[in-house]
XYZ file of C-alpha atoms in Angstrom:
652
model
C 30.127 123.050 -31.387
C 30.701 123.416 -35.034
C 26.998 123.686 -36.471
C 27.071 126.717 -38.504
C 30.680 128.318 -39.688
C 31.335 131.820 -38.098
C 34.168 132.822 -40.332
C 35.237 136.460 -40.413
C 36.097 137.288 -44.337
C 39.569 139.030 -43.611
C 42.726 139.274 -45.601
C 44.836 139.003 -42.553
C 46.768 135.858 -41.132
C 44.557 136.155 -37.923
C 41.688 135.384 -40.353
C 43.184 132.885 -42.074
C 43.996 131.350 -38.308
C 40.504 131.827 -36.967
C 38.913 129.866 -40.097
C 40.888 126.609 -39.282
C 39.263 126.387 -35.962
C 35.772 125.593 -36.728
C 34.598 122.251 -37.612
C 34.838 118.818 -35.812
C 36.574 115.730 -37.738
C 40.246 114.431 -37.652
C 43.015 113.344 -39.787
C 42.972 109.579 -40.975
C 44.847 107.156 -38.788
C 46.898 104.218 -40.100
C 44.100 101.757 -38.635
C 42.633 98.850 -40.717
C 39.929 99.835 -42.759
C 36.070 99.419 -40.914
C 33.885 97.116 -43.320
C 31.094 99.593 -44.792
C 28.004 99.171 -42.641
C 25.485 96.543 -44.198
C 21.914 98.368 -45.184
C 19.893 99.389 -41.981
C 16.285 98.130 -41.781
C 12.846 100.097 -41.686
C 13.104 102.867 -38.921
C 11.468 102.308 -35.782
C 9.590 104.565 -33.571
C 11.632 105.461 -30.278
C 10.862 104.017 -27.175
C 9.371 106.185 -25.120
C 9.800 105.912 -21.348
C 8.210 108.199 -18.695
C 10.796 109.153 -15.967
C 9.698 106.887 -13.508
C 10.600 104.135 -15.960
C 13.496 105.663 -17.378
C 14.843 105.381 -13.780
C 13.576 102.014 -12.965
C 15.711 100.730 -16.327
C 19.102 101.815 -14.739
C 21.073 101.932 -11.715
C 24.050 104.411 -11.293
C 26.875 104.736 -11.210
C 27.872 103.899 -14.787
C 31.720 102.601 -15.659
C 33.002 100.467 -18.686
C 33.625 97.102 -19.860
C 35.732 97.230 -22.900
C 34.155 98.968 -25.587
C 30.602 98.931 -23.662
C 29.350 101.619 -20.923
C 27.573 99.448 -17.907
C 25.508 100.551 -15.260
C 26.188 99.423 -11.730
C 24.322 96.170 -12.241
C 26.683 95.215 -15.053
C 24.313 95.800 -18.158
C 25.058 97.511 -20.696
C 23.772 101.526 -20.897
C 23.993 103.116 -24.311
C 24.292 106.697 -24.575
C 21.310 107.757 -26.530
C 21.907 111.538 -25.790
C 21.354 114.937 -26.938
C 23.186 118.161 -26.364
C 21.009 120.567 -24.181
C 23.040 123.569 -24.968
C 23.330 127.278 -23.815
C 24.743 127.100 -20.550
C 28.437 127.387 -22.672
C 26.996 130.934 -23.977
C 25.707 132.172 -27.076
C 27.079 135.587 -27.501
C 29.350 135.200 -30.975
C 31.657 137.910 -29.730
C 30.390 141.276 -31.843
C 27.504 143.510 -31.355
C 25.607 144.279 -27.851
C 25.762 141.267 -25.738
C 22.162 141.909 -24.497
C 20.982 142.001 -28.290
C 19.560 138.705 -29.190
C 20.782 139.395 -32.651
C 24.161 139.230 -31.321
C 23.920 135.423 -30.164
C 24.148 132.800 -32.484
C 21.208 131.958 -34.348
C 19.545 135.169 -32.798
C 19.013 133.339 -29.206
C 20.456 134.972 -26.293
C 20.608 131.686 -23.421
C 21.809 133.743 -20.605
C 24.195 131.154 -19.903
C 21.281 128.645 -19.091
C 19.927 125.955 -20.818
C 18.147 127.235 -23.781
C 14.039 127.164 -23.703
C 13.392 128.143 -20.169
C 11.945 131.475 -21.208
C 9.385 129.605 -23.307
C 8.428 126.253 -21.806
C 8.391 125.188 -17.962
C 11.066 122.542 -17.466
C 8.574 119.447 -17.054
C 7.484 120.192 -20.533
C 11.276 120.337 -22.353
C 11.830 116.937 -20.354
C 8.595 115.297 -21.544
C 9.681 116.191 -24.874
C 13.317 114.542 -24.153
C 11.528 111.498 -23.316
C 9.425 111.352 -26.192
C 12.908 111.628 -28.651
C 13.751 108.326 -26.723
C 16.766 109.743 -24.882
C 18.109 108.589 -21.802
C 21.134 111.111 -21.272
C 21.717 114.512 -21.470
C 25.318 116.671 -22.471
C 25.073 119.389 -20.562
C 27.619 122.082 -22.128
C 28.665 124.849 -19.245
C 31.445 127.477 -19.465
C 34.131 128.330 -16.791
C 32.682 131.696 -16.735
C 29.424 130.411 -15.814
C 30.881 128.855 -12.562
C 32.038 132.281 -11.335
C 28.931 134.115 -12.418
C 27.136 135.831 -9.421
C 24.513 137.999 -11.202
C 20.955 136.580 -10.817
C 19.535 135.858 -14.150
C 16.779 138.261 -15.874
C 13.485 137.263 -14.797
C 12.297 137.293 -18.680
C 15.076 134.632 -19.229
C 13.061 132.076 -16.891
C 9.738 133.504 -17.866
C 8.317 129.773 -18.022
C 9.730 128.751 -15.241
C 9.196 131.467 -12.375
C 10.713 129.039 -9.875
C 14.117 129.913 -11.353
C 13.844 133.950 -10.629
C 16.356 135.555 -8.796
C 19.186 132.492 -9.498
C 22.649 132.360 -10.780
C 23.327 130.773 -13.950
C 25.143 128.158 -11.740
C 21.868 128.051 -9.660
C 19.772 127.240 -12.708
C 21.884 124.450 -13.866
C 21.666 123.174 -10.575
C 17.868 123.279 -10.874
C 18.204 121.852 -14.062
C 20.595 118.888 -13.332
C 18.397 117.772 -10.307
C 15.222 117.722 -12.565
C 16.801 115.679 -15.501
C 18.139 112.883 -12.990
C 15.074 112.874 -10.967
C 13.285 112.032 -14.297
C 15.949 109.175 -14.700
C 18.433 110.748 -17.247
C 21.939 110.416 -16.714
C 23.983 113.762 -16.978
C 27.200 114.316 -18.621
C 28.890 117.718 -17.872
C 30.777 119.083 -20.686
C 33.289 121.870 -20.162
C 32.421 123.242 -23.204
C 34.006 126.831 -23.116
C 35.925 129.139 -21.102
C 34.337 132.572 -21.668
C 30.724 132.595 -22.596
C 31.252 133.189 -26.338
C 30.141 130.915 -28.693
C 32.368 128.354 -30.064
C 34.821 128.559 -32.358
C 37.024 130.774 -33.652
C 39.862 132.794 -32.201
C 37.334 133.205 -29.374
C 39.417 132.910 -25.813
C 38.081 128.938 -25.929
C 40.513 127.329 -27.801
C 42.082 125.127 -25.192
C 41.578 124.453 -21.550
C 44.075 127.185 -20.508
C 43.093 129.591 -23.292
C 41.915 132.891 -20.988
C 42.514 131.160 -17.655
C 45.228 129.377 -16.094
C 45.582 125.531 -16.235
C 45.172 125.329 -12.515
C 41.878 127.299 -12.551
C 40.510 125.082 -15.154
C 41.593 122.186 -12.768
C 40.093 124.046 -9.770
C 36.785 124.538 -11.588
C 36.576 120.701 -12.716
C 37.098 119.516 -9.095
C 34.217 121.973 -7.637
C 32.095 120.649 -10.111
C 32.897 117.127 -9.156
C 31.916 117.703 -5.489
C 29.295 119.905 -6.365
C 27.321 117.126 -8.020
C 28.807 113.915 -6.737
C 26.031 113.490 -4.292
C 23.553 113.018 -7.501
C 24.752 109.417 -8.957
C 22.675 110.215 -11.760
C 25.333 112.764 -13.049
C 27.482 110.253 -14.521
C 30.228 111.865 -16.347
C 32.866 114.561 -16.652
C 33.336 115.506 -20.433
C 36.856 117.309 -19.825
C 36.936 119.751 -22.943
C 35.480 120.582 -26.094
C 37.154 120.641 -29.453
C 40.671 121.534 -28.480
C 42.206 123.299 -31.281
C 45.005 125.813 -32.633
C 45.000 129.391 -31.420
C 46.816 132.478 -33.361
C 50.030 131.137 -33.126
C 50.015 127.676 -31.339
C 49.020 124.139 -32.067
C 47.867 121.768 -29.310
C 49.942 118.493 -28.752
C 49.758 115.108 -27.756
C 52.511 114.140 -25.206
C 54.996 116.797 -25.178
C 54.348 117.802 -21.333
C 54.146 121.252 -22.013
C 51.331 123.875 -21.272
C 49.600 122.740 -24.870
C 49.435 119.401 -24.199
C 46.216 117.900 -24.049
C 47.273 114.372 -23.381
C 48.589 115.513 -19.990
C 46.378 118.375 -19.344
C 43.467 115.383 -19.702
C 45.628 112.748 -17.700
C 45.760 115.193 -14.638
C 42.324 116.271 -14.804
C 40.645 113.234 -15.014
C 42.529 111.788 -12.260
C 41.725 114.785 -9.943
C 38.082 114.556 -10.842
C 38.149 110.842 -9.911
C 39.600 111.607 -6.337
C 37.146 113.873 -5.746
C 34.284 111.981 -7.198
C 35.300 108.290 -8.080
C 32.259 107.436 -9.720
C 32.375 109.487 -12.832
C 33.117 108.614 -15.975
C 36.492 110.518 -17.539
C 35.309 111.631 -21.277
C 38.239 112.892 -23.339
C 38.300 114.226 -27.095
C 41.297 114.219 -29.176
C 42.420 117.073 -30.471
C 40.122 118.835 -33.095
C 42.642 120.884 -35.479
C 46.351 121.781 -35.627
C 48.095 123.588 -38.187
C 46.962 126.547 -40.950
C 44.671 125.305 -43.587
C 46.757 126.064 -46.911
C 48.002 124.440 -49.652
C 51.702 122.779 -48.888
C 51.382 123.695 -45.134
C 50.592 121.067 -42.712
C 46.974 120.686 -41.173
C 44.026 118.566 -40.061
C 42.225 116.862 -37.197
C 43.924 114.405 -35.552
C 40.917 113.434 -33.082
C 41.565 110.031 -31.610
C 44.427 109.033 -33.906
C 47.020 109.702 -31.311
C 45.444 107.415 -28.880
C 46.949 104.420 -30.938
C 50.362 105.454 -29.787
C 49.785 107.459 -26.394
C 46.681 106.129 -24.678
C 45.289 107.379 -21.132
C 45.728 105.350 -17.750
C 43.406 106.499 -14.952
C 43.574 105.767 -11.129
C 40.389 103.933 -11.293
C 40.343 101.084 -14.004
C 37.091 101.341 -16.081
C 35.887 104.938 -15.956
C 37.609 106.175 -19.323
C 35.390 107.069 -22.265
C 36.977 108.436 -25.349
C 34.627 111.041 -27.649
C 34.917 112.230 -30.976
C 32.458 115.021 -33.521
C 31.508 114.889 -37.039
C 29.632 117.092 -39.229
C 28.982 116.740 -42.811
C 30.557 120.118 -44.286
C 33.938 119.481 -42.630
C 36.499 116.895 -43.178
C 39.716 115.236 -41.838
C 41.554 118.350 -43.188
C 38.657 120.798 -44.177
C 37.867 123.477 -41.604
C 34.143 123.799 -42.896
C 34.983 127.144 -44.221
C 32.821 127.813 -47.504
C 35.555 130.232 -49.142
C 37.887 132.863 -48.205
C 40.433 132.297 -45.485
C 40.405 129.090 -44.002
C 38.800 127.584 -47.046
C 40.959 124.445 -48.913
C 39.996 121.484 -51.410
C 40.250 119.020 -49.033
C 37.223 116.801 -49.112
C 34.428 117.142 -46.531
C 32.839 114.256 -45.124
C 29.881 114.702 -47.133
C 31.975 114.349 -50.105
C 32.920 110.533 -48.971
C 31.187 107.403 -50.294
C 29.405 105.221 -47.349
C 32.566 103.122 -47.728
C 34.956 105.519 -47.839
C 33.299 107.478 -44.990
C 32.937 104.584 -42.865
C 36.605 104.023 -43.263
C 37.496 107.208 -42.119
C 35.243 107.291 -39.067
C 36.779 104.120 -38.140
C 40.471 105.314 -38.402
C 39.517 108.395 -36.787
C 37.344 107.288 -33.881
C 35.632 103.510 -33.873
C 39.056 101.959 -34.091
C 39.467 102.645 -30.261
C 36.576 100.235 -29.662
C 38.394 97.225 -31.108
C 39.382 94.374 -28.075
C 42.677 93.591 -27.032
C 44.408 96.834 -27.046
C 45.977 98.888 -24.583
C 43.494 101.885 -25.404
C 40.403 100.075 -25.947
C 37.682 101.830 -24.566
C 33.805 102.989 -25.331
C 33.886 105.792 -28.142
C 31.029 108.179 -27.684
C 30.149 110.399 -30.740
C 29.198 113.261 -28.299
C 28.421 115.837 -31.217
C 27.175 115.111 -34.804
C 23.712 116.771 -36.191
C 22.640 118.690 -39.349
C 19.987 121.358 -40.670
C 16.649 119.848 -40.762
C 13.045 121.543 -41.124
C 13.493 123.981 -44.496
C 16.816 122.540 -45.584
C 17.842 121.486 -48.901
C 21.424 120.765 -48.862
C 21.382 117.013 -50.651
C 24.898 116.246 -49.257
C 23.931 117.084 -45.767
C 21.153 114.967 -46.266
C 23.235 112.034 -48.017
C 25.791 112.237 -45.188
C 23.286 111.992 -42.395
C 22.009 108.876 -43.595
C 25.408 107.428 -44.023
C 26.619 108.512 -40.879
C 23.534 107.258 -38.789
C 23.983 103.777 -40.815
C 27.644 103.695 -39.408
C 26.572 104.296 -36.199
C 23.515 101.976 -35.940
C 25.939 99.254 -37.430
C 28.852 99.778 -34.647
C 25.836 100.299 -31.957
C 27.605 103.438 -31.181
C 26.652 106.120 -28.488
C 25.833 109.090 -29.458
C 24.759 112.475 -28.651
C 23.181 114.749 -31.216
C 23.711 118.652 -31.283
C 21.753 120.331 -30.528
C 18.313 119.772 -28.426
C 16.675 122.962 -27.979
C 15.936 126.056 -29.898
C 13.397 128.725 -30.623
C 10.504 129.506 -33.348
C 10.041 133.189 -34.846
C 6.810 134.747 -34.775
C 5.731 132.216 -37.814
C 6.477 129.390 -35.891
C 9.630 128.677 -38.165
C 12.658 127.354 -36.382
C 15.505 129.950 -35.956
C 17.847 127.208 -35.622
C 17.046 124.354 -37.667
C 19.947 122.012 -36.177
C 17.533 121.882 -33.120
C 15.514 118.516 -32.758
C 12.840 120.817 -30.761
C 11.977 124.562 -30.990
C 9.792 126.168 -28.818
C 7.814 129.631 -29.509
C 7.214 132.748 -27.386
C 4.176 131.126 -26.077
C 5.435 127.871 -25.435
C 4.332 126.129 -28.827
C 6.682 122.889 -29.758
C 7.816 122.447 -32.929
C 9.890 119.284 -33.482
C 11.390 116.443 -35.418
C 8.366 114.168 -34.397
C 5.688 116.597 -35.363
C 6.382 116.066 -38.974
C 7.735 117.672 -41.972
C 11.664 117.379 -40.855
C 13.302 115.221 -43.413
C 15.455 114.011 -40.424
C 12.857 112.091 -38.492
C 13.689 108.481 -40.454
C 17.151 108.760 -39.599
C 16.575 109.502 -36.007
C 13.896 106.941 -35.568
C 16.455 104.161 -37.047
C 19.483 105.538 -34.636
C 17.478 105.476 -31.301
C 15.011 102.506 -32.248
C 17.458 99.917 -33.763
C 18.245 97.329 -30.797
C 21.750 97.082 -29.803
C 23.401 95.148 -27.430
C 21.249 94.970 -24.118
C 21.940 93.047 -20.673
C 24.990 91.833 -18.960
C 28.439 92.864 -20.356
C 31.196 90.352 -18.675
C 33.950 91.715 -16.692
C 37.144 92.374 -18.849
C 40.898 92.585 -18.701
C 42.608 95.786 -18.908
C 45.926 96.481 -20.348
C 47.065 100.385 -19.828
C 50.235 101.793 -20.722
C 52.234 104.395 -18.529
C 54.557 106.714 -19.957
C 57.775 108.151 -18.252
C 59.026 109.428 -21.392
C 59.158 112.859 -19.890
C 57.708 113.007 -16.407
C 56.432 110.853 -13.568
C 53.170 109.058 -14.330
C 51.596 108.286 -10.871
C 48.156 106.257 -10.942
C 48.202 104.752 -7.851
C 45.851 106.305 -5.306
C 47.813 104.296 -2.247
C 51.176 105.835 -3.946
C 50.155 109.461 -4.677
C 48.848 109.458 -1.181
C 52.772 109.329 -0.020
C 56.117 110.646 -0.098
C 58.009 110.504 -3.014
C 59.169 106.945 -3.200
C 61.958 107.490 -6.041
C 63.295 111.018 -5.496
C 65.220 112.527 -8.245
C 64.295 109.608 -11.024
C 61.044 109.663 -13.323
C 58.649 107.285 -11.708
C 55.561 105.582 -12.976
C 52.992 103.270 -10.747
C 50.014 101.107 -12.141
C 46.292 101.734 -10.617
C 46.233 99.858 -7.703
C 43.939 97.217 -8.879
C 46.812 96.274 -11.513
C 50.716 95.210 -11.612
C 53.396 95.759 -13.790
C 53.403 93.100 -16.810
C 56.076 94.921 -19.462
C 58.722 97.394 -19.876
C 60.443 98.914 -22.713
C 63.813 99.474 -23.393
C 65.168 102.959 -24.075
C 62.189 104.036 -23.251
C 59.808 105.472 -20.794
C 57.113 103.058 -22.037
C 55.398 100.126 -19.686
C 52.341 98.253 -19.737
C 50.067 97.461 -16.741
C 47.134 94.913 -16.128
C 44.738 93.365 -14.119
C 44.552 89.947 -15.938
C 44.709 87.189 -13.005
C 45.152 90.141 -10.607
C 46.786 88.928 -7.372
C 45.097 90.184 -4.106
C 47.534 92.830 -2.248
C 48.448 92.409 1.606
C 48.265 95.048 3.607
C 51.268 96.817 4.610
C 54.108 98.948 3.107
C 55.253 98.542 -0.464
C 59.259 98.260 -1.084
C 61.642 100.340 -3.058
C 63.882 97.811 -4.686
C 67.505 99.737 -5.657
C 69.924 96.797 -5.193
C 70.200 92.833 -5.078
C 69.581 92.544 -1.486
C 66.276 90.314 -2.354
C 68.190 88.292 -5.094
C 67.587 84.663 -3.816
C 67.432 81.373 -5.115
C 70.314 81.912 -7.704
C 72.170 84.394 -10.123
C 69.257 84.461 -12.791
C 71.180 86.661 -15.207
C 74.675 86.293 -14.736
C 76.889 89.346 -15.159
C 73.626 91.997 -15.395
C 72.754 93.877 -12.298
C 69.286 92.963 -10.837
C 66.220 94.153 -9.222
C 64.107 91.872 -7.429
C 61.076 92.114 -5.417
C 60.984 90.436 -1.916
C 59.648 87.181 -1.576
C 55.656 87.146 -1.855
C 55.407 90.622 -3.685
C 55.346 91.832 -7.255
C 56.390 94.702 -9.374
C 53.808 97.421 -9.547
C 55.783 100.469 -10.740
C 59.415 101.368 -11.394
C 61.518 104.511 -11.847
C 64.245 105.428 -14.289
C 66.758 108.064 -15.001
C 67.601 108.666 -18.857
C 65.480 105.607 -19.392
C 68.330 103.619 -17.112
C 66.504 101.514 -14.173
C 66.638 103.061 -10.743
C 64.206 101.115 -8.828
C 61.568 98.787 -8.698
C 58.380 99.516 -6.733
C 57.089 95.945 -5.096
C 53.501 95.153 -3.155
C 53.355 92.614 -0.934
C 50.589 89.566 -2.239
C 47.805 88.682 0.100
C 48.946 85.141 -0.461
C 51.982 83.064 -0.952
C 53.241 83.602 -4.598
C 55.152 80.891 -6.750
C 58.845 81.218 -7.254
C 59.296 79.249 -10.487
C 61.772 81.311 -12.715
C 61.005 82.248 -16.469
C 63.559 84.658 -17.841
C 62.500 86.796 -20.564
C 65.256 88.471 -22.819
C 64.313 91.213 -25.143
C 67.311 92.980 -25.823
C 67.313 92.174 -29.141
C 63.815 92.185 -30.061
C 60.144 92.333 -28.422
C 59.461 89.398 -26.544
C 55.495 89.446 -26.028
C 52.932 86.738 -25.206
C 51.439 85.010 -28.576
C 47.666 85.402 -26.717
C 46.295 87.767 -24.649
C 48.408 90.656 -23.191
C 46.974 93.793 -25.523
C 48.638 92.371 -28.142
C 46.019 93.838 -30.926
C 48.381 97.090 -29.942
C 51.952 98.118 -29.809
C 52.276 100.109 -26.496
C 55.970 101.376 -26.914
C 56.293 102.068 -30.818
C 59.433 101.802 -32.086
C 60.963 100.235 -28.873
C 62.014 96.499 -27.963
C 59.516 95.275 -25.518
C 59.197 92.459 -22.902
C 56.083 91.280 -21.341
C 55.064 88.302 -19.012
C 52.107 86.312 -19.771
C 48.616 87.291 -18.359
C 49.274 84.477 -15.720
C 52.472 85.604 -14.546
C 53.894 88.444 -12.647
C 57.074 90.459 -12.597
C 59.671 89.622 -10.069
C 62.521 90.953 -11.459
C 64.382 93.317 -13.772
C 68.123 92.654 -15.230
C 69.976 95.357 -16.739
C 73.658 96.107 -17.518
C 76.004 99.040 -18.186
C 78.107 96.972 -19.883
C 78.228 96.746 -23.941
C 76.888 100.290 -24.225
C 73.610 99.085 -22.958
C 73.241 102.186 -20.791
C 71.321 100.402 -17.772
C 67.967 99.854 -19.704
C 65.822 96.910 -18.856
C 67.141 94.049 -21.134
C 65.280 91.072 -19.139
C 62.253 90.235 -17.284
C 62.113 87.853 -13.896
C 58.596 86.484 -14.747
C 56.804 83.889 -12.266
C 53.509 82.167 -12.486
C 50.691 83.442 -10.038
C 49.382 80.026 -9.208
């Protein structure tokens, strides 16, 4: 979270680096600009549902269809969410951890969702309903998973049933209460340690202060712990990945700083343990050193256009992004001193500019016909409310709300719960709900909070509802550096092409395109034929080439009759093997040879043609109504054994 900057004023390089780690925005992408949102009408009061009414309004689990999240019945389920913070840790990293003054906004959460010392859980949930929420983003730390000490009795004074429980057991009780009351819950791995984000705090990456293996193990543990509760609908893999003292995170280098590869592995391990969960992935929150003349910024989701994820379960991927007024595409949010720059902040943009930037950094992912088309969840945004006189922040929230409403975007505001002081004044005026020592509530619905109208527009404006049709998927595989096995069938078997880099499509998809001189390829489920039982075939020679020489003078790998390509392997980008799955019905054998040795050869319609799944490389791609039956390649003319042609055959 990046609510209020926590910058230390020091003249050292470490202080400069710590300053760059705050914030939650991106660097502009190269997509077409989004139109400025149309004016939004008068705010409507939120629709308030009781727990039974909310529970009856949707059926778990959730999945995706194109840019939309849907419930088990195929009806659109818009995440109207808030962040119930606290379990990720609130200690700022200096001072006595037992002193509330050493915690963010003077509020010690004791590694639990905030407010349990001040209001009964049922009252807090009733207030969530009153806000018009249907889902909760629930941040937690890895430290919480391993904390075996009971929480202090005073920390659960308003909920005595929680006395003697560990923070994880308290989280169990909170999740059970939320889901019983109809809310969808998305778990968010926010921090490693129990320190409040952000800075040089040991929380910069998933493997800061812990190993990647420990992070993966903790996620599988959490997935298994809650998989029986179907209203626990998602795993938000990591919050705001950013630079540490010396190193930037990256997207696709396949080293121990690679967010792309780490998220891919975590998502697939979680889905193997709990196949019903949505997998939520943020982009990169910050890279570089914020000094004039040095590269720096927030890529967020812009790398997805070049390198997107493919999970073992199609229809489970959601991307997310964070936006706050005081940060910017290349602005840390620092007000002055180390880490501050003259780069514009989001609050400095006109409404039209803001719409363009939000689109280029995040919402471009939602457009149809791309290998990365997916829902985008703005899982953090917010502003200071009661008592704030920041005119720029007020204008920004209004303009940003317009964008969310105009694009019918899923959202989660930061944060939901805080405290009031003895005078009834919110200690964290970003919170939508604040509770006094006796449980008295001061909230956005109680009058005097300038954010109320924007909140009402956000939760009250009608968006898409009802059935969302099934969609075709096009998903890329990336063998540039390593194996890319997203077939549950093949990942459970021995290595089918030892010594080579190999990729398998998800079990519901087939191979439909290959790139030259690159490890990239494309999978699809468009017109997908049913697979028969029996072993899949690894083809390494021409023994299955029948019906004539369809690529004279070229080496050929061809699937056996009535089977189609679902994977391939390469060595130094040269073809090594083709993986073929048997079809449940007889497949036609009419040949169409598709050459792509001198340029792209992709279908004019369909086929994920709104995106480039192998930028800078020649690509061959069969039509959506065809299957790959074979691949031709040669070592002549310095072609180096890379694929030159596809044998495409009709599916019917």
